[in-house]
Amino acid sequence: EPWDTLYNFSNLSLESKADIIRNYTKNTTHALLNNSIDADLYEIGNEIDYGFCGIFEQNLTKRENISWMRNTTWMQAASLLKAGMEGVRSVDPTAAFILHIAHWWDYNFSAAFFRTMLEHEVPLDYLGLSFYPSSGIFNITLAYQGVGNGTLSQALFRQTTERLADTFDRPLIISEYAYPSTSLILGPFSSFNHAVDGFPLTKQGQKAWLRDFLSWADDHSFIAGTFYFSPEFHRLIWVSFCLFTFFGNAKPAVDIFEEFSSVNPANGAD
């Protein structure tokens, strides 16, 4: 039975939540290693900017208030993160950890989050960010009002990553990212239709953007890795962003990865 159906996290004490998370990560790590899955890097939670597991700021204004988040949500979330990591390391003592948030456009928010985690002695080996430039997010308040700019969102992402790497002297992983191949986007991501200048929302535009993004990542040594989000999920909700058509045929952007493969002879690999 899935773990999230077993407990109503909102009604549990912080200590009870921590115990559940610690046991869950311990059992999960056991399962991984017992099935010969040797993970070097673990992520506890996903896009945890506003909290997780019942510790979550619902108020749209308070969640962007750094002082409020530092003294409430993040402080409690740090306890849960440490518990989860303790569970992992009880089985895999050499485990490394990444914390993954989504405020790629906001250095101050992102830096405050990671700094708070370090102040509470949360292990942090890699900084993780999501990145969806076509969301157009450059100001979260304006984003809620439907105002977006893909070019500015990308520029802020690059500034944020560079400043975070300099501030924390840790490598970054782009834990998830994607760029659409059409402006016709259905479902909850229908507003993610803000093109970056020079990269139209077409199949060729998606290919060109992906090449440009991976070139940028390759040129910046603080980027330790990038993960395209759900490249194979060619259903209506994500078909505009994935790398396959609705009928399962590869889009042109698929070919870009080979250009950056470490085993590509053209890149000087042995």
PDB file of C-alpha atoms in Angstrom:
ATOM      1  CA  GLU A   1       0.000   0.000   0.000  1.00  0.00           C
ATOM      2  CA  PRO A   2       1.440   3.436  -0.940  1.00  0.00           C
ATOM      3  CA  TRP A   3       2.951   5.284   2.021  1.00  0.00           C
ATOM      4  CA  ASP A   4       0.880   8.423   1.371  1.00  0.00           C
ATOM      5  CA  THR A   5      -2.373   6.548   1.968  1.00  0.00           C
ATOM      6  CA  LEU A   6      -1.288   5.267   5.374  1.00  0.00           C
ATOM      7  CA  TYR A   7      -1.114   8.540   7.256  1.00  0.00           C
ATOM      8  CA  ASN A   8      -2.772  11.924   7.378  1.00  0.00           C
ATOM      9  CA  PHE A   9       0.413  13.904   7.784  1.00  0.00           C
ATOM     10  CA  SER A  10      -1.377  17.129   8.661  1.00  0.00           C
ATOM     11  CA  ASN A  11      -2.647  15.603  11.922  1.00  0.00           C
ATOM     12  CA  LEU A  12       0.651  14.150  13.103  1.00  0.00           C
ATOM     13  CA  SER A  13       3.214  15.753  15.372  1.00  0.00           C
ATOM     14  CA  LEU A  14       6.548  16.786  13.877  1.00  0.00           C
ATOM     15  CA  GLU A  15       8.233  13.945  15.771  1.00  0.00           C
ATOM     16  CA  SER A  16       5.776  11.389  14.392  1.00  0.00           C
ATOM     17  CA  LYS A  17       6.294  12.640  10.860  1.00  0.00           C
ATOM     18  CA  ALA A  18      10.050  12.421  11.325  1.00  0.00           C
ATOM     19  CA  ASP A  19       9.801   8.819  12.586  1.00  0.00           C
ATOM     20  CA  ILE A  20       7.649   7.791   9.624  1.00  0.00           C
ATOM     21  CA  ILE A  21       9.963   9.452   7.106  1.00  0.00           C
ATOM     22  CA  ARG A  22      13.076   7.976   8.734  1.00  0.00           C
ATOM     23  CA  ASN A  23      11.634   4.460   8.600  1.00  0.00           C
ATOM     24  CA  TYR A  24      10.389   4.956   5.043  1.00  0.00           C
ATOM     25  CA  THR A  25      13.750   6.099   3.694  1.00  0.00           C
ATOM     26  CA  LYS A  26      15.521   3.337   5.609  1.00  0.00           C
ATOM     27  CA  ASN A  27      13.250   0.679   4.108  1.00  0.00           C
ATOM     28  CA  THR A  28      13.476   2.225   0.652  1.00  0.00           C
ATOM     29  CA  THR A  29      17.265   2.288   0.748  1.00  0.00           C
ATOM     30  CA  HIS A  30      17.301  -1.340   1.892  1.00  0.00           C
ATOM     31  CA  ALA A  31      15.058  -2.238  -1.042  1.00  0.00           C
ATOM     32  CA  LEU A  32      17.309  -0.431  -3.497  1.00  0.00           C
ATOM     33  CA  LEU A  33      20.516  -2.049  -2.295  1.00  0.00           C
ATOM     34  CA  ASN A  34      18.930  -5.488  -1.967  1.00  0.00           C
ATOM     35  CA  ASN A  35      17.991  -5.255  -5.634  1.00  0.00           C
ATOM     36  CA  SER A  36      21.521  -4.233  -6.657  1.00  0.00           C
ATOM     37  CA  ILE A  37      20.526  -0.609  -7.239  1.00  0.00           C
ATOM     38  CA  ASP A  38      23.516   1.277  -5.889  1.00  0.00           C
ATOM     39  CA  ALA A  39      22.420   4.901  -5.647  1.00  0.00           C
ATOM     40  CA  ASP A  40      25.190   7.424  -5.060  1.00  0.00           C
ATOM     41  CA  LEU A  41      22.892  10.423  -4.641  1.00  0.00           C
ATOM     42  CA  TYR A  42      19.563  10.694  -2.834  1.00  0.00           C
ATOM     43  CA  GLU A  43      16.872  13.354  -3.033  1.00  0.00           C
ATOM     44  CA  ILE A  44      14.450  13.685  -0.138  1.00  0.00           C
ATOM     45  CA  GLY A  45      11.324  15.386  -1.427  1.00  0.00           C
ATOM     46  CA  ASN A  46      10.710  17.118  -4.739  1.00  0.00           C
ATOM     47  CA  GLU A  47      10.401  20.867  -5.301  1.00  0.00           C
ATOM     48  CA  ILE A  48      10.226  21.443  -1.564  1.00  0.00           C
ATOM     49  CA  ASP A  49      10.297  25.254  -1.730  1.00  0.00           C
ATOM     50  CA  TYR A  50       7.148  25.517   0.390  1.00  0.00           C
ATOM     51  CA  GLY A  51       7.571  22.354   2.461  1.00  0.00           C
ATOM     52  CA  PHE A  52       6.480  18.706   2.272  1.00  0.00           C
ATOM     53  CA  CYS A  53       4.770  15.914   4.214  1.00  0.00           C
ATOM     54  CA  GLY A  54       2.201  18.084   5.937  1.00  0.00           C
ATOM     55  CA  ILE A  55       4.646  20.932   6.626  1.00  0.00           C
ATOM     56  CA  PHE A  56       3.540  23.253   3.838  1.00  0.00           C
ATOM     57  CA  GLU A  57       2.722  26.946   3.588  1.00  0.00           C
ATOM     58  CA  GLN A  58      -0.604  27.362   1.780  1.00  0.00           C
ATOM     59  CA  ASN A  59      -0.855  31.139   1.979  1.00  0.00           C
ATOM     60  CA  LEU A  60       0.350  32.646  -1.312  1.00  0.00           C
ATOM     61  CA  THR A  61       1.748  35.756   0.359  1.00  0.00           C
ATOM     62  CA  LYS A  62       3.428  34.093   3.337  1.00  0.00           C
ATOM     63  CA  ARG A  63       5.082  31.434   1.192  1.00  0.00           C
ATOM     64  CA  GLU A  64       7.096  34.122  -0.635  1.00  0.00           C
ATOM     65  CA  ASN A  65       8.025  35.903   2.606  1.00  0.00           C
ATOM     66  CA  ILE A  66      11.556  34.719   3.274  1.00  0.00           C
ATOM     67  CA  SER A  67      11.584  35.724   6.929  1.00  0.00           C
ATOM     68  CA  TRP A  68       8.321  33.920   7.555  1.00  0.00           C
ATOM     69  CA  MET A  69       9.474  30.774   5.780  1.00  0.00           C
ATOM     70  CA  ARG A  70      12.818  30.728   7.611  1.00  0.00           C
ATOM     71  CA  ASN A  71      11.137  30.841  11.002  1.00  0.00           C
ATOM     72  CA  THR A  72       8.245  28.480  10.313  1.00  0.00           C
ATOM     73  CA  THR A  73       8.046  26.083   7.374  1.00  0.00           C
ATOM     74  CA  TRP A  74      11.729  25.709   6.528  1.00  0.00           C
ATOM     75  CA  MET A  75      12.765  25.232  10.142  1.00  0.00           C
ATOM     76  CA  GLN A  76      10.314  22.350  10.532  1.00  0.00           C
ATOM     77  CA  ALA A  77      11.043  20.928   7.091  1.00  0.00           C
ATOM     78  CA  ALA A  78      14.720  20.778   8.033  1.00  0.00           C
ATOM     79  CA  SER A  79      13.865  18.365  10.841  1.00  0.00           C
ATOM     80  CA  LEU A  80      12.011  16.096   8.445  1.00  0.00           C
ATOM     81  CA  LEU A  81      14.791  16.232   5.869  1.00  0.00           C
ATOM     82  CA  LYS A  82      17.377  15.287   8.470  1.00  0.00           C
ATOM     83  CA  ALA A  83      15.205  12.372   9.580  1.00  0.00           C
ATOM     84  CA  GLY A  84      14.914  11.139   6.001  1.00  0.00           C
ATOM     85  CA  MET A  85      18.639  11.396   5.489  1.00  0.00           C
ATOM     86  CA  GLU A  86      19.316   9.576   8.744  1.00  0.00           C
ATOM     87  CA  GLY A  87      17.187   6.723   7.463  1.00  0.00           C
ATOM     88  CA  VAL A  88      19.184   6.545   4.244  1.00  0.00           C
ATOM     89  CA  ARG A  89      22.560   6.720   5.944  1.00  0.00           C
ATOM     90  CA  SER A  90      21.627   4.032   8.464  1.00  0.00           C
ATOM     91  CA  VAL A  91      21.751   1.690   5.476  1.00  0.00           C
ATOM     92  CA  ASP A  92      24.084   3.529   3.081  1.00  0.00           C
ATOM     93  CA  PRO A  93      26.608   5.465   5.212  1.00  0.00           C
ATOM     94  CA  THR A  94      28.323   7.052   2.201  1.00  0.00           C
ATOM     95  CA  ALA A  95      25.136   8.492   0.708  1.00  0.00           C
ATOM     96  CA  ALA A  96      25.248  12.006  -0.728  1.00  0.00           C
ATOM     97  CA  PHE A  97      22.204  14.272  -0.861  1.00  0.00           C
ATOM     98  CA  ILE A  98      20.593  16.872  -3.078  1.00  0.00           C
ATOM     99  CA  LEU A  99      17.864  19.322  -2.102  1.00  0.00           C
ATOM    100  CA  HIS A 100      15.601  20.238  -5.001  1.00  0.00           C
ATOM    101  CA  ILE A 101      13.548  23.435  -5.248  1.00  0.00           C
ATOM    102  CA  ALA A 102      11.919  25.329  -8.107  1.00  0.00           C
ATOM    103  CA  HIS A 103      12.627  29.046  -7.630  1.00  0.00           C
ATOM    104  CA  TRP A 104      15.079  29.247 -10.537  1.00  0.00           C
ATOM    105  CA  TRP A 105      14.124  32.891 -11.170  1.00  0.00           C
ATOM    106  CA  ASP A 106      14.735  34.086  -7.604  1.00  0.00           C
ATOM    107  CA  TYR A 107      18.251  34.006  -6.182  1.00  0.00           C
ATOM    108  CA  ASN A 108      17.275  35.569  -2.858  1.00  0.00           C
ATOM    109  CA  PHE A 109      14.574  32.984  -2.154  1.00  0.00           C
ATOM    110  CA  SER A 110      16.739  30.079  -3.298  1.00  0.00           C
ATOM    111  CA  ALA A 111      19.786  31.208  -1.348  1.00  0.00           C
ATOM    112  CA  ALA A 112      17.697  31.753   1.782  1.00  0.00           C
ATOM    113  CA  PHE A 113      16.282  28.235   1.501  1.00  0.00           C
ATOM    114  CA  PHE A 114      19.651  26.522   1.114  1.00  0.00           C
ATOM    115  CA  ARG A 115      21.245  28.728   3.778  1.00  0.00           C
ATOM    116  CA  THR A 116      18.475  27.840   6.232  1.00  0.00           C
ATOM    117  CA  MET A 117      18.999  24.144   5.594  1.00  0.00           C
ATOM    118  CA  LEU A 118      22.723  24.472   6.253  1.00  0.00           C
ATOM    119  CA  GLU A 119      22.092  26.470   9.426  1.00  0.00           C
ATOM    120  CA  HIS A 120      19.977  23.550  10.641  1.00  0.00           C
ATOM    121  CA  GLU A 121      22.771  21.110   9.723  1.00  0.00           C
ATOM    122  CA  VAL A 122      20.929  19.415   6.875  1.00  0.00           C
ATOM    123  CA  PRO A 123      23.474  17.540   4.718  1.00  0.00           C
ATOM    124  CA  LEU A 124      23.716  19.285   1.359  1.00  0.00           C
ATOM    125  CA  ASP A 125      26.093  17.987  -1.299  1.00  0.00           C
ATOM    126  CA  TYR A 126      24.297  19.280  -4.402  1.00  0.00           C
ATOM    127  CA  LEU A 127      21.887  22.130  -5.020  1.00  0.00           C
ATOM    128  CA  GLY A 128      18.923  21.144  -7.170  1.00  0.00           C
ATOM    129  CA  LEU A 129      16.736  23.404  -9.306  1.00  0.00           C
ATOM    130  CA  SER A 130      13.858  22.907 -11.698  1.00  0.00           C
ATOM    131  CA  PHE A 131      13.793  25.027 -14.868  1.00  0.00           C
ATOM    132  CA  TYR A 132      10.876  25.671 -17.217  1.00  0.00           C
ATOM    133  CA  PRO A 133      11.617  28.857 -19.156  1.00  0.00           C
ATOM    134  CA  SER A 134       8.405  28.735 -21.185  1.00  0.00           C
ATOM    135  CA  SER A 135       6.481  29.186 -17.935  1.00  0.00           C
ATOM    136  CA  GLY A 136       7.667  32.739 -18.309  1.00  0.00           C
ATOM    137  CA  ILE A 137       8.077  33.090 -14.548  1.00  0.00           C
ATOM    138  CA  PHE A 138      10.278  36.017 -13.582  1.00  0.00           C
ATOM    139  CA  ASN A 139       8.086  37.326 -10.776  1.00  0.00           C
ATOM    140  CA  ILE A 140       5.785  34.937  -8.949  1.00  0.00           C
ATOM    141  CA  THR A 141       3.141  37.554  -8.176  1.00  0.00           C
ATOM    142  CA  LEU A 142       2.896  38.529 -11.848  1.00  0.00           C
ATOM    143  CA  ALA A 143       2.898  34.848 -12.807  1.00  0.00           C
ATOM    144  CA  TYR A 144      -0.276  34.329 -10.770  1.00  0.00           C
ATOM    145  CA  GLN A 145      -1.755  37.164 -12.846  1.00  0.00           C
ATOM    146  CA  GLY A 146      -0.830  35.457 -16.100  1.00  0.00           C
ATOM    147  CA  VAL A 147       2.150  37.683 -16.929  1.00  0.00           C
ATOM    148  CA  GLY A 148       5.206  35.862 -18.241  1.00  0.00           C
ATOM    149  CA  ASN A 149       8.395  36.348 -20.230  1.00  0.00           C
ATOM    150  CA  GLY A 150      10.383  33.294 -21.317  1.00  0.00           C
ATOM    151  CA  THR A 151      13.500  35.231 -22.230  1.00  0.00           C
ATOM    152  CA  LEU A 152      13.666  36.987 -18.873  1.00  0.00           C
ATOM    153  CA  SER A 153      12.900  33.766 -17.006  1.00  0.00           C
ATOM    154  CA  GLN A 154      15.878  32.082 -18.684  1.00  0.00           C
ATOM    155  CA  ALA A 155      18.167  35.027 -18.013  1.00  0.00           C
ATOM    156  CA  LEU A 156      17.264  34.959 -14.322  1.00  0.00           C
ATOM    157  CA  PHE A 157      17.843  31.206 -14.205  1.00  0.00           C
ATOM    158  CA  ARG A 158      21.374  31.629 -15.463  1.00  0.00           C
ATOM    159  CA  GLN A 159      22.064  34.435 -13.020  1.00  0.00           C
ATOM    160  CA  THR A 160      20.596  32.435 -10.138  1.00  0.00           C
ATOM    161  CA  THR A 161      22.631  29.309 -10.836  1.00  0.00           C
ATOM    162  CA  GLU A 162      25.871  31.219 -11.149  1.00  0.00           C
ATOM    163  CA  ARG A 163      25.284  33.132  -7.925  1.00  0.00           C
ATOM    164  CA  LEU A 164      24.223  30.012  -6.014  1.00  0.00           C
ATOM    165  CA  ALA A 165      27.330  28.140  -7.114  1.00  0.00           C
ATOM    166  CA  ASP A 166      29.492  31.065  -6.030  1.00  0.00           C
ATOM    167  CA  THR A 167      27.678  31.536  -2.711  1.00  0.00           C
ATOM    168  CA  PHE A 168      27.606  27.918  -1.582  1.00  0.00           C
ATOM    169  CA  ASP A 169      30.606  26.459  -3.407  1.00  0.00           C
ATOM    170  CA  ARG A 170      28.588  23.400  -4.315  1.00  0.00           C
ATOM    171  CA  PRO A 171      27.704  21.891  -7.682  1.00  0.00           C
ATOM    172  CA  LEU A 172      24.204  22.266  -9.083  1.00  0.00           C
ATOM    173  CA  ILE A 173      21.986  19.703 -10.747  1.00  0.00           C
ATOM    174  CA  ILE A 174      19.079  20.791 -12.920  1.00  0.00           C
ATOM    175  CA  SER A 175      16.758  18.161 -11.525  1.00  0.00           C
ATOM    176  CA  GLU A 176      14.069  18.708 -14.115  1.00  0.00           C
ATOM    177  CA  TYR A 177      13.623  20.904 -17.158  1.00  0.00           C
ATOM    178  CA  ALA A 178      11.756  20.952 -20.464  1.00  0.00           C
ATOM    179  CA  TYR A 179      10.887  23.177 -23.425  1.00  0.00           C
ATOM    180  CA  PRO A 180       7.778  22.767 -25.576  1.00  0.00           C
ATOM    181  CA  SER A 181       7.650  21.976 -29.276  1.00  0.00           C
ATOM    182  CA  THR A 182       4.346  23.773 -29.843  1.00  0.00           C
ATOM    183  CA  SER A 183       2.377  26.680 -28.409  1.00  0.00           C
ATOM    184  CA  LEU A 184      -0.712  24.471 -28.259  1.00  0.00           C
ATOM    185  CA  ILE A 185      -0.445  23.196 -24.699  1.00  0.00           C
ATOM    186  CA  LEU A 186      -3.369  21.509 -22.981  1.00  0.00           C
ATOM    187  CA  GLY A 187      -4.107  20.968 -19.309  1.00  0.00           C
ATOM    188  CA  PRO A 188      -2.476  22.490 -16.231  1.00  0.00           C
ATOM    189  CA  PHE A 189       0.593  23.694 -18.143  1.00  0.00           C
ATOM    190  CA  SER A 190      -1.347  25.565 -20.820  1.00  0.00           C
ATOM    191  CA  SER A 191       0.173  28.865 -19.648  1.00  0.00           C
ATOM    192  CA  PHE A 192       3.730  27.582 -20.258  1.00  0.00           C
ATOM    193  CA  ASN A 193       3.712  29.045 -23.753  1.00  0.00           C
ATOM    194  CA  HIS A 194       6.222  31.891 -23.445  1.00  0.00           C
ATOM    195  CA  ALA A 195       8.974  31.369 -25.996  1.00  0.00           C
ATOM    196  CA  VAL A 196      12.569  32.320 -25.320  1.00  0.00           C
ATOM    197  CA  ASP A 197      13.804  34.781 -27.928  1.00  0.00           C
ATOM    198  CA  GLY A 198      15.328  32.902 -30.857  1.00  0.00           C
ATOM    199  CA  PHE A 199      13.659  29.622 -29.964  1.00  0.00           C
ATOM    200  CA  PRO A 200      10.096  29.411 -31.329  1.00  0.00           C
ATOM    201  CA  LEU A 201       7.677  26.878 -29.879  1.00  0.00           C
ATOM    202  CA  THR A 202       8.103  24.429 -32.736  1.00  0.00           C
ATOM    203  CA  LYS A 203       9.837  21.072 -33.038  1.00  0.00           C
ATOM    204  CA  GLN A 204      12.922  22.705 -34.520  1.00  0.00           C
ATOM    205  CA  GLY A 205      12.743  25.449 -31.907  1.00  0.00           C
ATOM    206  CA  GLN A 206      12.674  22.821 -29.166  1.00  0.00           C
ATOM    207  CA  LYS A 207      15.719  21.153 -30.724  1.00  0.00           C
ATOM    208  CA  ALA A 208      17.617  24.437 -31.003  1.00  0.00           C
ATOM    209  CA  TRP A 209      16.752  25.407 -27.421  1.00  0.00           C
ATOM    210  CA  LEU A 210      17.893  22.035 -26.084  1.00  0.00           C
ATOM    211  CA  ARG A 211      21.219  22.333 -27.897  1.00  0.00           C
ATOM    212  CA  ASP A 212      21.686  25.848 -26.527  1.00  0.00           C
ATOM    213  CA  PHE A 213      20.784  24.778 -22.978  1.00  0.00           C
ATOM    214  CA  LEU A 214      23.108  21.783 -22.969  1.00  0.00           C
ATOM    215  CA  SER A 215      25.896  23.903 -24.462  1.00  0.00           C
ATOM    216  CA  TRP A 216      25.449  26.382 -21.638  1.00  0.00           C
ATOM    217  CA  ALA A 217      25.475  23.589 -19.046  1.00  0.00           C
ATOM    218  CA  ASP A 218      28.568  22.048 -20.632  1.00  0.00           C
ATOM    219  CA  ASP A 219      30.360  25.387 -20.496  1.00  0.00           C
ATOM    220  CA  HIS A 220      29.708  25.876 -16.769  1.00  0.00           C
ATOM    221  CA  SER A 221      31.650  23.482 -14.574  1.00  0.00           C
ATOM    222  CA  PHE A 222      29.363  24.020 -11.588  1.00  0.00           C
ATOM    223  CA  ILE A 223      26.561  22.197 -13.419  1.00  0.00           C
ATOM    224  CA  ALA A 224      26.995  18.560 -12.383  1.00  0.00           C
ATOM    225  CA  GLY A 225      24.044  17.176 -14.336  1.00  0.00           C
ATOM    226  CA  THR A 226      20.752  17.871 -16.075  1.00  0.00           C
ATOM    227  CA  PHE A 227      17.603  15.758 -16.311  1.00  0.00           C
ATOM    228  CA  TYR A 228      14.963  16.368 -18.977  1.00  0.00           C
ATOM    229  CA  PHE A 229      11.593  15.870 -17.306  1.00  0.00           C
ATOM    230  CA  SER A 230       9.474  12.937 -18.587  1.00  0.00           C
ATOM    231  CA  PRO A 231      10.939  12.910 -22.105  1.00  0.00           C
ATOM    232  CA  GLU A 232       8.961   9.770 -22.966  1.00  0.00           C
ATOM    233  CA  PHE A 233       5.552  10.759 -21.522  1.00  0.00           C
ATOM    234  CA  HIS A 234       3.713  11.422 -24.784  1.00  0.00           C
ATOM    235  CA  ARG A 235       0.228  11.885 -23.383  1.00  0.00           C
ATOM    236  CA  LEU A 236      -1.861  14.999 -23.898  1.00  0.00           C
ATOM    237  CA  ILE A 237      -0.902  16.566 -20.571  1.00  0.00           C
ATOM    238  CA  TRP A 238       2.823  16.558 -21.497  1.00  0.00           C
ATOM    239  CA  VAL A 239       3.060  15.790 -25.206  1.00  0.00           C
ATOM    240  CA  SER A 240       4.005  19.397 -26.011  1.00  0.00           C
ATOM    241  CA  PHE A 241       7.078  19.144 -23.777  1.00  0.00           C
ATOM    242  CA  CYS A 242       8.179  15.541 -24.166  1.00  0.00           C
ATOM    243  CA  LEU A 243      10.533  14.360 -26.891  1.00  0.00           C
ATOM    244  CA  PHE A 244       8.045  12.130 -28.689  1.00  0.00           C
ATOM    245  CA  THR A 245       4.863  12.846 -30.585  1.00  0.00           C
ATOM    246  CA  PHE A 246       1.469  11.680 -29.389  1.00  0.00           C
ATOM    247  CA  PHE A 247       1.919   8.605 -31.597  1.00  0.00           C
ATOM    248  CA  GLY A 248       5.311   7.804 -30.104  1.00  0.00           C
ATOM    249  CA  ASN A 249       7.573   9.042 -32.882  1.00  0.00           C
ATOM    250  CA  ALA A 250      10.782  10.784 -31.881  1.00  0.00           C
ATOM    251  CA  LYS A 251      10.938  14.554 -32.255  1.00  0.00           C
ATOM    252  CA  PRO A 252      14.076  16.159 -33.733  1.00  0.00           C
ATOM    253  CA  ALA A 253      15.308  17.228 -30.281  1.00  0.00           C
ATOM    254  CA  VAL A 254      16.087  13.605 -29.375  1.00  0.00           C
ATOM    255  CA  ASP A 255      19.172  13.736 -31.586  1.00  0.00           C
ATOM    256  CA  ILE A 256      20.751  16.502 -29.506  1.00  0.00           C
ATOM    257  CA  PHE A 257      21.743  14.292 -26.587  1.00  0.00           C
ATOM    258  CA  GLU A 258      24.196  12.315 -28.683  1.00  0.00           C
ATOM    259  CA  GLU A 259      26.090  15.512 -29.426  1.00  0.00           C
ATOM    260  CA  PHE A 260      26.821  15.886 -25.712  1.00  0.00           C
ATOM    261  CA  SER A 261      27.334  12.238 -24.859  1.00  0.00           C
ATOM    262  CA  SER A 262      30.642  11.443 -23.195  1.00  0.00           C
ATOM    263  CA  VAL A 263      30.871   8.344 -25.393  1.00  0.00           C
ATOM    264  CA  ASN A 264      30.423  10.285 -28.608  1.00  0.00           C
ATOM    265  CA  PRO A 265      33.706   9.945 -30.598  1.00  0.00           C
ATOM    266  CA  ALA A 266      33.112  13.449 -31.980  1.00  0.00           C
ATOM    267  CA  ASN A 267      33.584  14.791 -28.447  1.00  0.00           C
ATOM    268  CA  GLY A 268      37.010  13.227 -28.097  1.00  0.00           C
ATOM    269  CA  ALA A 269      35.991  10.249 -25.968  1.00  0.00           C
ATOM    270  CA  ASP A 270      38.098   7.113 -26.060  1.00  0.00           C
TER     271      ASP A 270
END
